[in-house]
Short mmCIF file of C-alpha atoms and ligand atoms in Angstrom, two decimals:
data_model
loop_
_atom_site.label_atom_id
_atom_site.label_comp_id
_atom_site.label_asym_id
_atom_site.label_seq_id
_atom_site.Cartn_x
_atom_site.Cartn_y
_atom_site.Cartn_z
CA MET A 1 10.12 -11.02 6.01
CA ARG A 2 13.09 -8.71 6.55
CA ILE A 3 12.64 -4.99 5.41
CA ASP A 4 15.57 -2.54 5.64
CA ILE A 5 14.73 1.03 5.47
CA LEU A 6 17.43 3.39 4.20
CA THR A 7 16.67 6.91 5.63
CA LEU A 8 18.26 10.07 6.69
CA PHE A 9 15.79 10.24 9.54
CA PRO A 10 15.67 6.76 11.29
CA GLU A 11 13.84 8.49 14.25
CA MET A 12 10.71 8.87 11.97
CA PHE A 13 10.21 5.27 12.26
CA ALA A 14 10.73 4.72 15.77
CA SER A 15 7.21 4.80 17.19
CA PRO A 16 5.17 3.90 14.03
CA LEU A 17 7.11 0.47 13.85
CA GLN A 18 6.28 -0.26 17.57
CA ALA A 19 2.63 0.44 17.41
CA SER A 20 -0.31 -1.85 16.74
CA MET A 21 0.12 -4.98 14.78
CA ILE A 22 3.37 -4.10 13.15
CA GLY A 23 4.92 -3.85 16.81
CA ARG A 24 3.49 -7.09 17.69
CA ALA A 25 4.59 -8.90 14.45
CA ARG A 26 8.08 -7.70 15.08
CA GLN A 27 8.13 -8.96 18.64
CA ASN A 28 6.62 -12.53 17.25
CA GLY A 29 9.40 -12.70 14.77
CA LEU A 30 7.00 -12.47 11.79
CA LEU A 31 8.77 -9.06 10.52
CA GLN A 32 12.29 -8.05 10.91
CA ILE A 33 12.25 -4.31 10.23
CA ASN A 34 15.49 -2.41 10.53
CA THR A 35 16.11 1.36 9.91
CA VAL A 36 19.64 2.25 8.45
CA ASN A 37 20.89 5.93 8.70
CA ILE A 38 22.43 6.67 5.24
CA ARG A 39 24.53 9.30 6.91
CA ASP A 40 26.57 6.36 8.32
CA PHE A 41 28.00 5.58 5.02
CA ALA A 42 29.07 9.22 4.09
CA LEU A 43 32.81 8.58 5.07
CA ASP A 44 34.16 12.08 4.99
CA LYS A 45 34.56 14.16 8.10
CA HIS A 46 31.46 16.26 7.45
CA GLN A 47 29.56 13.09 6.57
CA GLN A 48 28.18 14.74 3.26
CA VAL A 49 25.30 12.89 1.84
CA ASP A 50 24.26 15.19 -0.84
CA ASP A 51 25.97 17.92 -3.22
CA TYR A 52 25.04 20.27 -5.67
CA PRO A 53 23.89 19.17 -9.12
CA TYR A 54 26.42 19.04 -11.83
CA GLY A 55 25.30 21.69 -14.53
CA GLY A 56 23.79 23.89 -11.97
CA GLY A 57 20.16 24.29 -10.78
CA ALA A 58 18.19 24.42 -7.62
CA GLY A 59 18.38 21.78 -4.83
CA MET A 60 20.74 19.11 -3.76
CA VAL A 61 21.27 15.74 -5.09
CA MET A 62 21.93 12.47 -2.92
CA LYS A 63 25.53 11.13 -3.63
CA VAL A 64 25.84 7.91 -5.51
CA ASP A 65 28.92 6.63 -3.63
CA VAL A 66 27.01 7.08 -0.07
CA LEU A 67 24.12 5.39 -1.46
CA ALA A 68 26.08 2.59 -2.99
CA ARG A 69 27.64 1.75 0.33
CA ALA A 70 24.48 1.79 2.09
CA ILE A 71 22.57 -0.57 -0.34
CA GLN A 72 25.49 -2.93 -0.21
CA HIS A 73 25.54 -3.06 3.51
CA VAL A 74 22.13 -4.24 3.68
CA LYS A 75 22.40 -6.62 0.79
CA ASP A 76 24.24 -9.06 3.09
CA GLN A 77 21.14 -11.26 2.18
CA PRO A 78 19.81 -10.77 -1.55
CA GLY A 79 16.90 -8.17 -1.45
CA ARG A 80 14.65 -6.09 -3.75
CA VAL A 81 15.63 -2.60 -3.71
CA VAL A 82 12.75 -0.28 -3.89
CA TYR A 83 13.31 3.56 -4.38
CA LEU A 84 10.46 5.76 -3.22
CA SER A 85 10.03 8.79 -5.55
CA PRO A 86 7.28 10.73 -7.17
CA GLN A 87 8.87 9.46 -10.47
CA GLY A 88 7.83 5.80 -9.42
CA GLN A 89 5.21 3.61 -10.52
CA ARG A 90 2.06 4.40 -8.66
CA LEU A 91 1.59 2.07 -5.60
CA ASP A 92 -1.55 -0.17 -5.67
CA GLN A 93 -2.73 -3.37 -4.15
CA THR A 94 -1.26 -5.40 -6.98
CA ILE A 95 2.30 -4.04 -6.41
CA VAL A 96 1.93 -4.40 -2.46
CA THR A 97 0.74 -8.18 -2.92
CA ARG A 98 3.72 -8.67 -5.29
CA LEU A 99 6.26 -7.04 -2.64
CA ALA A 100 4.71 -8.97 0.07
CA GLY A 101 6.00 -12.12 -1.71
CA GLU A 102 9.57 -10.90 -1.40
CA ASP A 103 11.80 -12.48 1.63
CA HIS A 104 13.85 -9.15 1.79
CA LEU A 105 12.82 -5.54 0.90
CA ILE A 106 15.26 -2.61 0.92
CA LEU A 107 13.42 0.63 0.72
CA LEU A 108 15.30 3.93 -0.13
CA CYS A 109 13.90 6.99 0.97
CA GLY A 110 14.78 9.79 -1.34
CA HIS A 111 15.29 13.30 -0.36
CA TYR A 112 15.98 16.75 -1.75
CA GLU A 113 16.00 16.62 -5.65
CA GLY A 114 16.30 13.11 -5.82
CA ILE A 115 19.48 10.86 -6.17
CA ASP A 116 22.22 10.79 -8.61
CA GLU A 117 21.13 8.94 -11.65
CA ARG A 118 24.03 6.38 -11.40
CA ALA A 119 22.37 5.14 -8.11
CA MET A 120 19.63 3.54 -10.11
CA THR A 121 22.02 0.73 -11.33
CA TYR A 122 21.54 -0.30 -7.66
CA ILE A 123 17.82 0.00 -7.45
CA ASP A 124 15.35 -2.77 -8.82
CA GLU A 125 12.18 -0.47 -8.86
CA GLU A 126 10.81 2.94 -8.20
CA ILE A 127 7.59 3.40 -6.65
CA SER A 128 5.37 6.59 -5.75
CA ILE A 129 2.69 6.71 -3.28
CA GLY A 130 1.02 9.38 -5.27
CA ASP A 131 1.28 12.27 -7.70
CA TYR A 132 2.76 14.87 -5.03
CA VAL A 133 6.00 15.75 -3.80
CA LEU A 134 6.92 15.03 -0.13
CA THR A 135 9.70 16.40 1.96
CA GLY A 136 11.21 12.90 2.00
CA GLY A 137 10.46 9.34 0.93
CA GLU A 138 10.03 8.23 4.61
CA LEU A 139 6.22 8.45 4.59
CA GLY A 140 6.13 6.47 1.13
CA ALA A 141 8.36 3.89 2.95
CA MET A 142 5.86 3.70 5.98
CA VAL A 143 3.09 3.19 3.64
CA VAL A 144 4.77 0.30 1.80
CA VAL A 145 5.83 -1.22 5.02
CA ASP A 146 2.21 -1.02 6.58
CA ALA A 147 0.49 -2.18 3.28
CA VAL A 148 2.90 -5.20 2.73
CA SER A 149 3.17 -6.24 6.44
CA ARG A 150 -0.31 -6.74 6.69
CA LEU A 151 -0.24 -9.32 3.98
CA VAL A 152 2.53 -11.40 5.78
CA PRO A 153 0.84 -14.32 7.16
CA GLY A 154 0.06 -14.09 10.91
CA VAL A 155 0.47 -10.46 10.95
CA LEU A 156 -3.25 -9.57 10.84
CA GLY A 157 -3.98 -12.08 13.51
CA ASP A 158 -6.59 -14.86 13.77
CA ASP A 159 -9.86 -13.02 13.25
CA ALA A 160 -8.95 -10.57 10.37
CA SER A 161 -8.05 -11.81 6.81
CA ALA A 162 -7.01 -9.76 3.90
CA GLU A 163 -9.02 -11.92 1.42
CA ASP A 164 -12.15 -10.07 1.04
CA GLU A 165 -11.39 -6.36 1.77
CA SER A 166 -10.97 -3.71 -0.49
CA PHE A 167 -8.95 -4.31 -3.62
CA ALA A 168 -8.50 -7.76 -2.76
CA GLU A 169 -10.45 -9.00 -5.89
CA GLY A 170 -10.21 -5.70 -7.68
CA LEU A 171 -13.41 -4.47 -5.95
CA LEU A 172 -14.31 -2.14 -3.10
CA GLU A 173 -15.42 -3.84 0.09
CA TYR A 174 -19.02 -4.51 0.82
CA PRO A 175 -20.66 -2.16 3.76
CA GLN A 176 -19.92 -3.24 7.28
CA PHE A 177 -22.61 -3.15 10.18
CA THR A 178 -22.35 -4.16 13.86
CA ARG A 179 -24.33 -3.57 17.12
CA PRO A 180 -26.71 -1.94 17.83
CA ARG A 181 -29.07 -3.47 15.35
CA SER A 182 -31.25 -0.14 15.25
CA PHE A 183 -29.78 3.22 15.60
CA ALA A 184 -31.70 6.56 14.74
CA GLU A 185 -34.33 4.43 12.81
CA MET A 186 -31.57 3.01 10.51
CA GLU A 187 -31.74 -0.83 10.69
CA VAL A 188 -29.15 -3.55 9.71
CA PRO A 189 -30.00 -5.16 6.32
CA PRO A 190 -32.12 -8.04 7.25
CA VAL A 191 -30.04 -10.54 5.20
CA LEU A 192 -27.07 -10.15 7.31
CA LEU A 193 -29.33 -11.27 10.36
CA SER A 194 -30.80 -14.21 8.47
CA GLY A 195 -27.94 -16.76 9.25
CA HIS A 196 -28.11 -17.73 5.54
CA HIS A 197 -24.50 -17.74 4.79
CA GLU A 198 -24.70 -18.13 1.06
CA GLU A 199 -27.37 -15.44 0.74
CA ILE A 200 -25.08 -13.22 2.87
CA ARG A 201 -21.99 -14.05 0.52
CA ARG A 202 -24.14 -13.16 -2.62
CA TRP A 203 -25.43 -9.83 -1.02
CA ARG A 204 -21.93 -9.00 -0.05
CA LYS A 205 -20.72 -9.72 -3.47
CA LYS A 206 -23.45 -7.51 -5.10
CA LEU A 207 -22.95 -4.62 -2.80
CA SER A 208 -19.04 -4.83 -3.54
CA LEU A 209 -19.76 -4.73 -7.15
CA GLU A 210 -22.30 -1.84 -6.92
CA ARG A 211 -20.07 0.34 -4.79
CA THR A 212 -17.17 -0.23 -7.07
CA LEU A 213 -19.34 0.76 -9.85
CA LEU A 214 -20.29 3.91 -8.16
CA LYS A 215 -17.11 5.03 -6.62
CA ARG A 216 -14.42 3.51 -8.69
CA PRO A 217 -15.66 2.54 -12.04
CA ASP A 218 -12.13 2.56 -13.44
CA LEU A 219 -11.47 -0.67 -11.34
CA LEU A 220 -14.09 -2.41 -13.36
CA LEU A 221 -12.65 -1.35 -16.68
CA ASN A 222 -10.05 -4.22 -17.19
CA ARG A 223 -11.65 -6.77 -14.92
CA ALA A 224 -13.16 -10.07 -16.13
CA PHE A 225 -16.39 -11.21 -14.32
CA ASP A 226 -17.45 -14.55 -13.48
CA ALA A 227 -20.81 -15.65 -14.26
CA GLU A 228 -22.34 -14.87 -10.87
CA GLU A 229 -20.71 -11.33 -11.10
CA GLN A 230 -22.22 -10.89 -14.58
CA SER A 231 -25.53 -11.77 -13.31
CA LEU A 232 -25.28 -9.43 -10.26
CA LEU A 233 -24.29 -6.55 -12.46
CA GLU A 234 -27.16 -7.12 -14.71
CA GLU A 235 -29.55 -6.82 -11.65
CA ILE A 236 -27.64 -3.71 -10.49
CA LEU A 237 -27.91 -2.10 -13.99
CA PHE A 238 -31.35 -3.23 -14.41
CA VAL A 239 -32.38 -1.37 -10.84
CA ARG A 240 -30.49 1.66 -11.71
CA LYS A 241 -32.16 1.92 -15.17
CA LYS A 242 -35.59 1.53 -13.57
CA GLU A 243 -34.77 4.21 -11.05
CA LYS A 244 -33.67 6.61 -13.60
CA GLY A 245 -36.79 6.09 -15.69
CA ALA A 246 -38.91 6.53 -12.58
CA LYS A 247 -37.20 10.00 -11.99
CA ARG A 248 -38.09 11.39 -15.40
C1 4H4 B 301 12.57 12.17 -4.64
C2 4H4 B 301 11.53 14.43 -4.38
C3 4H4 B 301 12.82 12.41 -6.03
C4 4H4 B 301 11.78 14.62 -5.79
C5 4H4 B 301 11.93 13.29 -3.89
C6 4H4 B 301 12.30 13.50 -6.72
C7 4H4 B 301 7.48 10.49 -2.85
C8 4H4 B 301 6.36 10.15 -3.52
C9 4H4 B 301 8.21 11.75 -2.72
C10 4H4 B 301 11.25 13.41 -1.37
C11 4H4 B 301 11.44 13.01 -2.58
C12 4H4 B 301 10.19 13.07 -2.13
N1 4H4 B 301 8.27 9.34 -2.33
N2 4H4 B 301 6.18 8.86 -3.18
N3 4H4 B 301 5.39 10.90 -3.91
N4 4H4 B 301 13.63 14.83 -8.52
N5 4H4 B 301 9.54 11.69 -2.41
O1 4H4 B 301 7.56 12.75 -3.01
O2 4H4 B 301 12.85 12.57 -8.86
O3 4H4 B 301 11.48 14.24 -8.80
O4 4H4 B 301 7.19 8.28 -2.89
S1 4H4 B 301 12.47 13.72 -8.33
#
């Protein structure tokens, strides 16, 4: 997968893109991630990338001619242009999974008060990483690169998988335990030590449903449940009802 990041601050990406699994994936050729300095496409002698808004008002607006040249430069191969801004669709794992299916992503990091509206004609979609305003879209681009890269086959490495993690099935991940078996009188759930893989799978599915119901019930609102999940939810709700009754 090729990712081009259009930014005014390429230096922000230097070490994060060399670290950990993303750095390794770049070395293995699984990921081709380039930073492109938008300022290189400002052709005037002052390399002006922004200007005062027509109609007055505070802040500066990024210039459409500069952005158009930068985008056209990286579209030597077809690619999907994603603009990071607070006005975009909120990033979630569904969007991440869709973007991970692209061969070439172009991430445009917005700045100042945003970009000249005419630049939107060169943009395929606008994505926000949350309802807050950052100093620049670079951190948004980093979040997209990280979340998308880990879904590229081979990036997570052999022993990790993206299949049953949080959000993978629209549920939060089940609780994890590792050695020591006993700590401060807290034991590992016996089922995990039983070696019964089917019982472990069912226990994990139940705990995923339970903690999603507890922490993020919104994720369950529009989700269809298979027969097993319906049965597990009935078990969970039955126990919770009993507990509530006992407390009265
Ligand atoms: C862009 C600020 C657009 C305001 C910016 C606008 C985010 C975010 C972000 C620097 C840039 C800000 N990027 N998710 N949240 N005028 N970027 O805050 O369109 O509102 O990704 S504007």
